[in-house]
Coordinates of C-alpha atoms and ligand atoms in Angstrom, one line a residue:
A1 CA 0.0 0.0 0.0
K2 CA 2.9 2.3 0.9
R3 CA 4.4 1.7 -2.5
R4 CA 1.2 2.4 -4.3
G5 CA 0.9 5.6 -2.2
R6 CA 4.1 6.8 -3.4
H7 CA 3.5 5.9 -7.0
Q8 CA 0.2 7.9 -6.9
A9 CA 1.9 10.9 -5.4
A10 CA 4.5 10.9 -8.1
A11 CA 1.9 10.7 -10.8
F12 CA 0.2 13.6 -9.2
D13 CA 3.3 15.6 -9.2
T14 CA 3.7 14.9 -12.8
S15 CA 0.2 16.0 -13.8
L16 CA 0.5 19.2 -11.6
D17 CA 3.7 19.9 -13.4
Q18 CA 2.1 19.3 -16.8
A19 CA -0.7 21.7 -15.9
R20 CA 1.7 24.4 -14.7
Q21 CA 3.7 24.0 -17.9
Q22 CA 0.5 24.1 -20.0
D23 CA -0.7 27.2 -18.3
Y24 CA 2.8 28.8 -18.8
R25 CA 2.9 27.8 -22.4
L26 CA -0.7 29.2 -22.9
R27 CA 0.4 32.6 -21.3
M28 CA 3.4 32.9 -23.7
D29 CA 1.2 32.0 -26.7
L30 CA -1.4 34.5 -25.6
R31 CA 1.3 37.2 -25.3
S32 CA 2.6 36.6 -28.9
A33 CA -1.0 36.3 -30.2
L34 CA -1.6 39.8 -28.8
A35 CA 1.6 41.1 -30.2
R36 CA 0.8 39.7 -33.7
D37 CA -2.9 41.0 -33.4
E38 CA -4.2 37.4 -33.7
L39 CA -7.2 37.8 -31.5
H40 CA -10.4 38.5 -33.2
V41 CA -13.9 39.6 -32.1
A42 CA -17.3 38.2 -32.4
Y43 CA -20.4 40.3 -32.3
Q44 CA -23.7 39.3 -30.6
P45 CA -26.8 41.3 -31.5
L46 CA -29.0 42.9 -28.9
V47 CA -32.5 43.8 -30.2
T48 CA -35.4 45.8 -28.7
A49 CA -39.0 44.7 -28.1
S50 CA -39.8 46.1 -31.5
G51 CA -37.1 43.9 -33.2
Q52 CA -34.7 46.9 -33.9
L53 CA -30.9 46.4 -33.4
H54 CA -30.1 47.9 -30.1
S55 CA -26.4 47.3 -30.1
L56 CA -23.7 44.7 -30.6
E57 CA -21.7 43.1 -27.9
A58 CA -18.1 42.7 -28.7
L59 CA -16.6 39.3 -27.5
A60 CA -13.0 38.5 -27.6
R61 CA -12.0 35.1 -29.6
W62 CA -8.8 33.4 -29.7
T63 CA -8.0 30.4 -31.9
H64 CA -4.8 28.8 -30.8
P65 CA -2.6 27.6 -33.6
T66 CA -2.5 24.0 -32.3
L67 CA -5.0 23.8 -29.6
G68 CA -8.0 25.4 -31.6
P69 CA -10.4 27.8 -30.1
I70 CA -9.8 28.6 -26.5
P71 CA -12.8 29.8 -24.5
P72 CA -12.8 33.4 -23.1
D73 CA -13.6 32.0 -19.7
V74 CA -10.0 30.5 -20.0
F75 CA -8.0 33.1 -21.7
I76 CA -9.6 36.2 -20.0
P77 CA -8.5 35.2 -16.5
L78 CA -5.1 34.1 -17.9
A79 CA -4.8 37.6 -19.4
E80 CA -5.8 39.1 -16.2
S81 CA -3.3 37.2 -14.3
S82 CA -0.5 37.9 -16.6
G83 CA -0.9 41.6 -17.1
L84 CA -2.1 41.2 -20.6
I85 CA -5.8 42.3 -20.0
G86 CA -5.0 46.0 -20.7
A87 CA -3.5 45.2 -24.1
L88 CA -6.3 42.6 -24.8
G89 CA -8.9 45.1 -24.0
L90 CA -7.5 47.7 -26.2
S91 CA -7.1 45.4 -29.1
V92 CA -10.9 44.4 -28.8
M93 CA -11.8 48.1 -28.7
A94 CA -9.7 48.9 -31.8
H95 CA -11.2 45.9 -33.7
A96 CA -14.7 47.0 -32.4
C97 CA -14.3 50.6 -33.6
R98 CA -13.0 49.7 -37.0
D99 CA -15.9 47.1 -37.5
L100 CA -18.5 49.6 -36.2
V101 CA -17.3 52.1 -38.9
A102 CA -17.3 49.3 -41.6
L103 CA -20.9 48.1 -40.8
R104 CA -22.2 51.6 -40.8
R105 CA -20.7 52.2 -44.4
Q106 CA -22.5 49.1 -45.5
G107 CA -25.6 50.7 -44.3
I108 CA -26.2 48.8 -41.3
A109 CA -27.7 51.0 -38.4
V110 CA -25.7 49.9 -35.3
P111 CA -26.5 52.5 -32.5
T112 CA -23.7 51.3 -30.1
V113 CA -21.2 48.5 -29.8
A114 CA -20.7 47.1 -26.2
I115 CA -17.3 46.4 -24.9
N116 CA -16.3 44.3 -21.8
L117 CA -14.0 45.8 -19.2
S118 CA -12.4 43.9 -16.5
A119 CA -12.0 45.1 -13.0
Q120 CA -8.1 45.3 -13.5
Q121 CA -8.7 47.7 -16.4
L122 CA -10.7 50.1 -14.1
A123 CA -7.8 50.3 -11.9
D124 CA -5.6 51.6 -14.8
P125 CA -5.6 55.6 -14.3
L126 CA -4.8 55.8 -18.1
L127 CA -7.7 53.8 -19.2
T128 CA -10.0 56.8 -20.2
Q129 CA -7.3 58.4 -22.1
H130 CA -6.4 55.1 -23.9
L131 CA -10.0 54.5 -24.9
L132 CA -10.6 57.9 -26.1
T133 CA -7.6 57.6 -28.3
H134 CA -9.0 54.6 -30.0
V135 CA -12.4 56.1 -30.4
R136 CA -11.1 59.3 -32.0
A137 CA -8.7 57.4 -34.2
A138 CA -11.7 55.5 -35.8
G139 CA -13.5 58.8 -36.1
L140 CA -16.1 57.9 -33.6
T141 CA -17.4 59.6 -30.3
P142 CA -17.5 57.9 -26.9
A143 CA -21.4 57.8 -27.3
D144 CA -20.9 55.1 -29.9
L145 CA -19.5 52.8 -27.4
E146 CA -21.1 51.2 -24.2
L147 CA -18.7 49.8 -21.6
E148 CA -19.9 46.8 -19.7
I149 CA -18.6 46.4 -16.2
T150 CA -19.7 43.5 -14.0
E151 CA -21.7 44.3 -10.9
S152 CA -19.0 42.7 -8.5
A153 CA -16.3 44.8 -10.2
I154 CA -18.3 48.1 -9.6
M155 CA -19.5 47.2 -6.0
N156 CA -16.1 46.2 -4.6
T157 CA -15.8 48.9 -2.1
D158 CA -12.1 49.1 -2.1
S159 CA -11.7 49.4 -5.8
H160 CA -11.4 52.6 -8.0
A161 CA -14.1 51.4 -10.3
P162 CA -16.6 54.0 -9.2
D163 CA -14.2 56.9 -9.8
Q164 CA -13.2 55.5 -13.2
V165 CA -16.9 54.9 -14.1
E166 CA -17.6 58.5 -13.3
R167 CA -14.7 59.6 -15.4
L168 CA -15.8 57.5 -18.4
S169 CA -19.3 58.6 -18.2
A170 CA -18.2 62.2 -18.0
E171 CA -16.3 61.7 -21.2
G172 CA -19.7 60.5 -22.8
F173 CA -19.2 56.7 -22.8
E174 CA -22.4 54.8 -22.0
M175 CA -22.1 52.4 -19.1
A176 CA -23.8 49.0 -18.4
I177 CA -23.9 46.9 -15.4
D178 CA -23.0 43.4 -16.6
D179 CA -24.2 40.0 -14.9
F180 CA -26.6 41.9 -12.7
G181 CA -28.0 39.8 -9.8
T182 CA -24.9 37.9 -9.2
G183 CA -23.4 40.4 -6.7
Y184 CA -24.6 42.4 -4.0
S185 CA -25.8 45.8 -4.9
S186 CA -27.6 48.2 -2.7
F187 CA -30.4 50.6 -4.3
A188 CA -28.4 53.6 -3.1
R189 CA -25.2 52.4 -4.6
L190 CA -27.0 51.7 -8.0
Q191 CA -28.6 55.1 -7.8
T192 CA -25.4 57.0 -7.8
L193 CA -23.9 55.2 -10.7
P194 CA -24.1 56.9 -14.1
A195 CA -25.1 53.7 -15.9
R196 CA -27.6 53.5 -18.8
T197 CA -28.2 49.9 -18.8
L198 CA -28.7 46.9 -16.5
K199 CA -28.0 43.5 -17.9
L200 CA -29.9 40.7 -16.0
D201 CA -27.5 37.6 -15.6
R202 CA -28.2 34.7 -17.7
S203 CA -28.9 32.6 -14.6
F204 CA -32.2 34.5 -14.0
I205 CA -33.4 34.0 -17.6
R206 CA -32.7 30.3 -17.1
G207 CA -34.9 30.3 -14.0
L208 CA -37.8 31.8 -15.6
D209 CA -39.4 28.4 -15.8
S210 CA -40.2 28.5 -12.1
P211 CA -42.6 30.9 -10.1
H212 CA -39.7 31.7 -8.0
G213 CA -37.5 32.5 -10.8
Q214 CA -40.2 34.6 -12.3
L215 CA -40.6 36.5 -9.1
L216 CA -36.8 37.3 -9.0
A217 CA -36.7 38.4 -12.6
R218 CA -39.7 40.7 -12.1
T219 CA -38.2 42.2 -9.0
M220 CA -35.1 43.1 -10.9
L221 CA -36.9 44.4 -13.9
D222 CA -38.8 46.7 -11.4
L223 CA -35.6 47.9 -10.0
G224 CA -34.0 48.7 -13.3
R225 CA -37.1 50.6 -14.2
Q226 CA -37.2 52.5 -10.9
L227 CA -33.8 53.4 -11.6
G228 CA -34.6 54.7 -15.1
M229 CA -32.3 52.1 -16.7
I230 CA -32.6 50.0 -19.8
C231 CA -33.1 46.5 -18.8
V232 CA -31.3 43.9 -21.0
A233 CA -31.9 40.0 -20.6
E234 CA -28.9 38.0 -21.3
G235 CA -29.0 34.3 -22.5
V236 CA -32.6 34.3 -24.1
E237 CA -32.6 30.9 -25.6
T238 CA -36.3 30.1 -26.0
Q239 CA -39.5 31.6 -27.4
A240 CA -41.2 31.1 -24.0
Q241 CA -38.6 33.2 -22.2
A242 CA -38.8 36.0 -24.7
Q243 CA -42.5 36.1 -24.4
W244 CA -42.4 36.5 -20.7
L245 CA -39.7 39.1 -20.9
L246 CA -41.6 41.1 -23.4
G247 CA -44.7 40.8 -21.4
H248 CA -42.9 42.1 -18.4
R249 CA -41.5 45.2 -20.3
C250 CA -38.1 44.0 -20.6
E251 CA -36.7 46.4 -23.3
V252 CA -33.8 44.4 -24.8
L253 CA -33.1 40.9 -25.6
Q254 CA -29.8 39.2 -26.1
G255 CA -29.2 35.4 -26.6
Y256 CA -29.0 32.4 -29.0
L257 CA -32.7 32.8 -29.8
I258 CA -31.9 36.2 -31.5
G259 CA -28.4 35.5 -32.6
K260 CA -25.2 33.9 -31.5
P261 CA -21.8 35.7 -31.4
M262 CA -20.8 36.0 -35.0
P263 CA -17.7 37.1 -36.8
M264 CA -18.1 40.5 -38.5
A265 CA -19.2 39.3 -42.0
A266 CA -21.8 36.9 -40.7
L267 CA -23.1 39.6 -38.4
A268 CA -23.6 41.9 -41.6
Q269 CA -25.4 39.0 -43.4
W270 CA -27.7 38.3 -40.3
A271 CA -28.5 42.2 -40.2
R272 CA -29.3 42.2 -44.0
E273 CA -31.4 39.1 -43.7
R274 CA -33.5 40.5 -41.0
R275 CA -34.0 43.9 -42.7
A276 CA -35.4 42.1 -45.8
P277 CA -39.1 41.6 -45.7
Ligands
C2E1 P1 -20.5 38.0 -20.7 O1 -19.9 39.4 -20.8 O2 -21.5 37.8 -19.7 O3 -20.8 37.6 -22.2 C1 -21.9 36.9 -22.5 C2 -21.6 35.4 -22.7 O4 -22.8 34.6 -22.8 C3 -20.8 35.3 -24.0 O5 -19.8 34.0 -23.7 C4 -21.8 34.8 -25.0 O6 -21.4 33.9 -25.9 C5 -22.7 34.0 -24.1 N1 -24.2 33.8 -24.4 C6 -24.8 34.7 -25.1 N2 -26.1 34.3 -25.4 C7 -26.1 33.1 -24.8 C8 -27.2 32.2 -24.7 O7 -28.4 32.3 -25.2 N3 -27.1 31.2 -24.0 C9 -25.8 30.7 -23.6 N4 -25.6 29.6 -22.8 N5 -24.7 31.7 -23.5 C10 -25.0 32.7 -24.3 P2 -18.4 34.1 -24.3 O8 -18.2 34.8 -25.5 O9 -17.8 32.7 -24.0 O10 -17.7 35.2 -23.1 C11 -17.6 34.6 -21.8 C12 -17.2 35.8 -21.0 O11 -15.7 36.2 -21.1 C13 -18.0 37.1 -21.0 O12 -19.1 37.0 -20.3 C14 -17.1 38.2 -20.4 O13 -17.1 38.2 -19.1 C15 -15.7 37.6 -20.9 N6 -15.3 38.3 -22.1 C16 -15.4 38.0 -23.3 N7 -14.7 39.0 -24.2 C17 -14.1 39.8 -23.4 C18 -13.3 41.1 -23.5 O14 -13.0 41.4 -24.6 N8 -13.0 41.6 -22.4 C19 -13.2 41.2 -21.1 N9 -12.6 41.8 -20.1 N10 -14.0 40.1 -20.8 C20 -14.4 39.4 -21.9
CA2 CA1 -20.7 41.4 -21.2
CA3 CA1 -23.0 39.1 -18.9
CA4 CA1 -20.3 36.7 -17.4

């Protein structure tokens, strides 16, 4: 038994080592992918209750040369823990600005593009300046962009996020609170934030098949309305969910039912097909 134990420990060490090596490798590869501008961006449409395009959410995509597509839930945390998230965020911003201009030139009316910002980016005092530089370089204004910040990033009391949000908003960027309902926000705190949009987390939309879930969703929609915010439902996958949400005056829907995140060309095609009678 003793022998087997030692054997197992050795095997465990090896796999831990492998995991660490794989992690290290991935970090290096992400760094060079960023340097070579190899990340791309997918766009997911958000539509209003009347079916109009409300905005596009820009979502980072990375196809590794040998491992294939790496999910954002893997490479975003990796970027955050290796000091790469600032560069990644600006790369997404640059792509999104360029693609927004290109889509509008093709006659597709895109009111805004939404970009995700991580908590770490908000801690960078130069963030506002950097974002403004990219927006202006593309010939756009801050109001063409909406910046999504998770509820937990904003409400973390010892973060600089609220100041940064204030600064970004003062420059004219629209602000959205992402993954709403997963953190702990007080009404008072929410009221002081200059955010236009409240994005109900996908978990609440999934819960709409139970009376309890419906009560939660209704409460959050009421809260958003009382704060004068635009309520967006994330992760709408079924017609039943969409019907319920529209019946409860949720203004904007996002999810696979409406459209998956798509490369720019596919998004343009999606928009043209929708417009056609
Ligand atoms: P998120 O900001 O909450 O983005 C929405 C996620 O939900 C996206 O996952 C999207 O593909 C997925 N989704 C949309 N509709 C549906 C649906 O109907 N059903 C289901 N099951 N999922 C749906 P994705 O693209 O894998 O991104 C995951 C997360 O990675 C994002 O969550 C965001 O937190 C982060 N992320 C992605 N791109 C960026 C970026 O450029 N910067 C930062 N800081 N974070 C990013
Ligand atoms: Ca988001
Ligand atoms: Ca979200
Ligand atoms: Ca999320």
